């Protein structure tokens, strides 16, 4: 399983004047679940693309520093080789449809065919990932006749079926219903427990806080912080970076409730519940169910 | 059923349908193949999809007929006259020959294009030894028309939902056609770029030998179909040889 | 006051699979959210209101008039729809042209159209991008362009299909402000969304779609108190409500501020 290392990564799109990524360095261990947050245009998608080689191999532009996946240097490898190790789900699922397959089932098969998998294995994996994303019943549908959320599910299924070592998801649940996005987070967490590295861009802070091991905060192409969710969301300057803490953290900030053990504000429902519930029990014990 | 035939059989059909009449050298032969194609397309329930293409080529062929009917070099026998313009039989027959050939080619290709999934087509091309990339380019050339139709529908929806009249009288519809052209072209260009990235991250450019979800298996029908085709080809070669020997 | 009545409406894309199965509803001036599972038929429903799709059975009355006898272009003068996928909506090479397309088509003169368009672009915060090509913008900005193009038409009804896709926290605040402004102008606002906190913050009425039918319809806080039906429709209540539920409160809140002031008033603080 591969470690991801970025060293002084810099990047500028061909026709733009300013850097989209500015001197970014980090190390991600195998099996980690990494959340990426930041305002619009912070460079989140660009960073994702830099980890699969779309930047710079497809877009060209000015590039400095390097990104390593295991011992493979991204800028010097072909996307077709990188994609065996690193899978990416794009921000806009409509852009991820290959257009040369007529059914959802075949669409998911596309990547597997290119990997040269035997047919029986292909079928196992497709069935598994379609069921995981709850779209098995649409398997014979034309990919373009799906609703937005269903298309997003198909894009995720297509990548999960390829079983790469690293999965990058760029706002993968933006069009999913609440239970659907919860299921995706759980499924992806299970993958990370199996040792697959997960990198996920999201605006749903409650989910990022609950599921990520560490969170990257990006702003104007710079990596502002790369810490545990508690540490990131306890910062007072989040507003300057155009992000907001999870609802639970905002409540606790207003009420001045900190986790005494860690010294940070709680970030999940469970933690908040136990802290508020605790202070409540002291006062009105019968208000509890 | 036609959809299930191996694309290779359909390619053989294109080959035979165009070579055999040339060997036999009779317009009747070309006409028969057009008829066969129509029957096959009807069985495959896709005959109506050839309409736009036939309309377009019909227009061009009509022009050819008029020009040849009036100006063809070997013109001697008068067929009929419209006012002062005289049409000659030789020219018209010559034009008829061209028309039959063109329609024959179009119809036989339609069978392949309209009854084969784009992915199967790529696959066949790959099996034939083309690189997947070239195979994809070839198959997307065949896909241009359905693709454009879809983009046009999307853009029309975008335009009419913002108050542009596109429904009703023919005049309105023609007027609505022109503002479509540039966005359709633009959209196609953009989606080609996006499509390319989508294909790339799913390992499309990989040098790994590909496998296929649908084993394109030859069916019994394929064997029968091919046997008949080869027979026709052999017979027409005989025919040619016989004519020579005479 | 604008009213849309939908009576016993059925719709399907293919014969085998009915999508909407008898929808009866009256939409009025209350700002309304439509929520529901992926594939429940929300987008299909608003496309029917817009005339882009036509019902198989039943009818839609706009201010008492059946829209079956209006063309999409005529309906567009009254109802604006921001598409779920901005790529399906944007087709010009210049942002200002894109935004001005609608207003000009529904009969505004050049100057009026320009004024409306520039206002709309200011509302979504893209005033300095007027001359850029929409194809060079990211998804979040393209969504905002799509919103501006509809706002500029100044229609009585504005429908948003998942407006918060790809928006950061400021983007969502911007959209909330737009919805409140439209509401204050007396327009009917209808929004499809999967963001429950956004629903709680912004909408008086909430309609829950499930499997082609309307499962719940009512005042937003009432709807969010129906735990079972929500979960049946693959939804969940806003985060604050979840917290209240798990704390076992009998009083349920939808917004962070309300919760905080309640707890403060009870004098529960961490000492
Ligand atoms: N063009 C089409 N042809 C056939 N079926 C379609 C087509 N478009 C949508 N559908 C199907 O109709 C159902 C309703 O789709 P719709 O787009 O209305 O869902 P939605 O509620 O908006 O979902 P989402 O939240 O995912 O956007 C889905 O099952 C979808 O797969
Ligand atoms: N294809 C492109 N060409 C030129 N500039 C781009 C392109 N894609 C993104 N950018 C620019 O790069 C910066 C970062 O964008 P992006 O990575 O999409 O941000 P995010 O995903 O955080 O919203 C922005 O300033 C954006 O305008
Ligand atoms: Mg992005
Ligand atoms: Mg939808």
Tab-separated table of C-alpha atoms in Angstrom, chain B residues 154-155 157-167 179 182-183 186-187 190 194, chain C residues 50 52 71-74 76 83 88-89 91 93 98 101-102 105-106 135 149 153:
chain	number	residue	atom	x	y	z
B	154	UNK	CA	-30.594	19.879	-24.443
B	155	UNK	CA	-29.817	23.300	-25.850
B	157	UNK	CA	-34.647	23.035	-23.732
B	158	UNK	CA	-32.263	25.626	-22.320
B	159	UNK	CA	-33.393	28.180	-24.882
B	160	UNK	CA	-37.121	27.655	-24.734
B	161	UNK	CA	-37.149	27.576	-20.975
B	162	UNK	CA	-35.775	31.078	-21.193
B	163	UNK	CA	-38.485	32.343	-23.447
B	164	UNK	CA	-37.324	31.552	-26.970
B	165	UNK	CA	-40.155	30.260	-29.127
B	166	UNK	CA	-39.164	26.927	-30.679
B	167	UNK	CA	-42.466	25.149	-31.010
B	179	UNK	CA	-29.077	29.942	-32.852
B	182	UNK	CA	-22.740	27.533	-32.548
B	183	UNK	CA	-23.609	26.220	-29.073
B	186	UNK	CA	-19.004	24.569	-28.832
B	187	UNK	CA	-20.633	21.995	-26.583
B	190	UNK	CA	-15.963	20.970	-24.646
B	194	UNK	CA	-14.076	16.296	-20.714
C	50	UNK	CA	-42.054	24.380	-16.549
C	52	UNK	CA	-40.489	20.905	-20.600
C	71	UNK	CA	-45.754	26.801	-25.159
C	72	UNK	CA	-42.645	26.497	-23.000
C	73	UNK	CA	-41.605	29.950	-24.144
C	74	UNK	CA	-44.900	31.426	-22.973
C	76	UNK	CA	-41.098	31.075	-19.310
C	83	UNK	CA	-31.458	23.482	-13.897
C	88	UNK	CA	-27.482	21.807	-19.525
C	89	UNK	CA	-28.414	25.446	-19.157
C	91	UNK	CA	-24.767	27.843	-23.975
C	93	UNK	CA	-19.553	32.227	-24.712
C	98	UNK	CA	-25.846	34.314	-21.246
C	101	UNK	CA	-30.643	35.878	-23.213
C	102	UNK	CA	-33.774	35.284	-21.104
C	105	UNK	CA	-36.539	36.828	-25.199
C	106	UNK	CA	-39.408	37.658	-22.884
C	135	UNK	CA	-16.735	27.630	-19.945
C	149	UNK	CA	-29.725	33.978	-15.818
C	153	UNK	CA	-35.898	37.370	-16.102
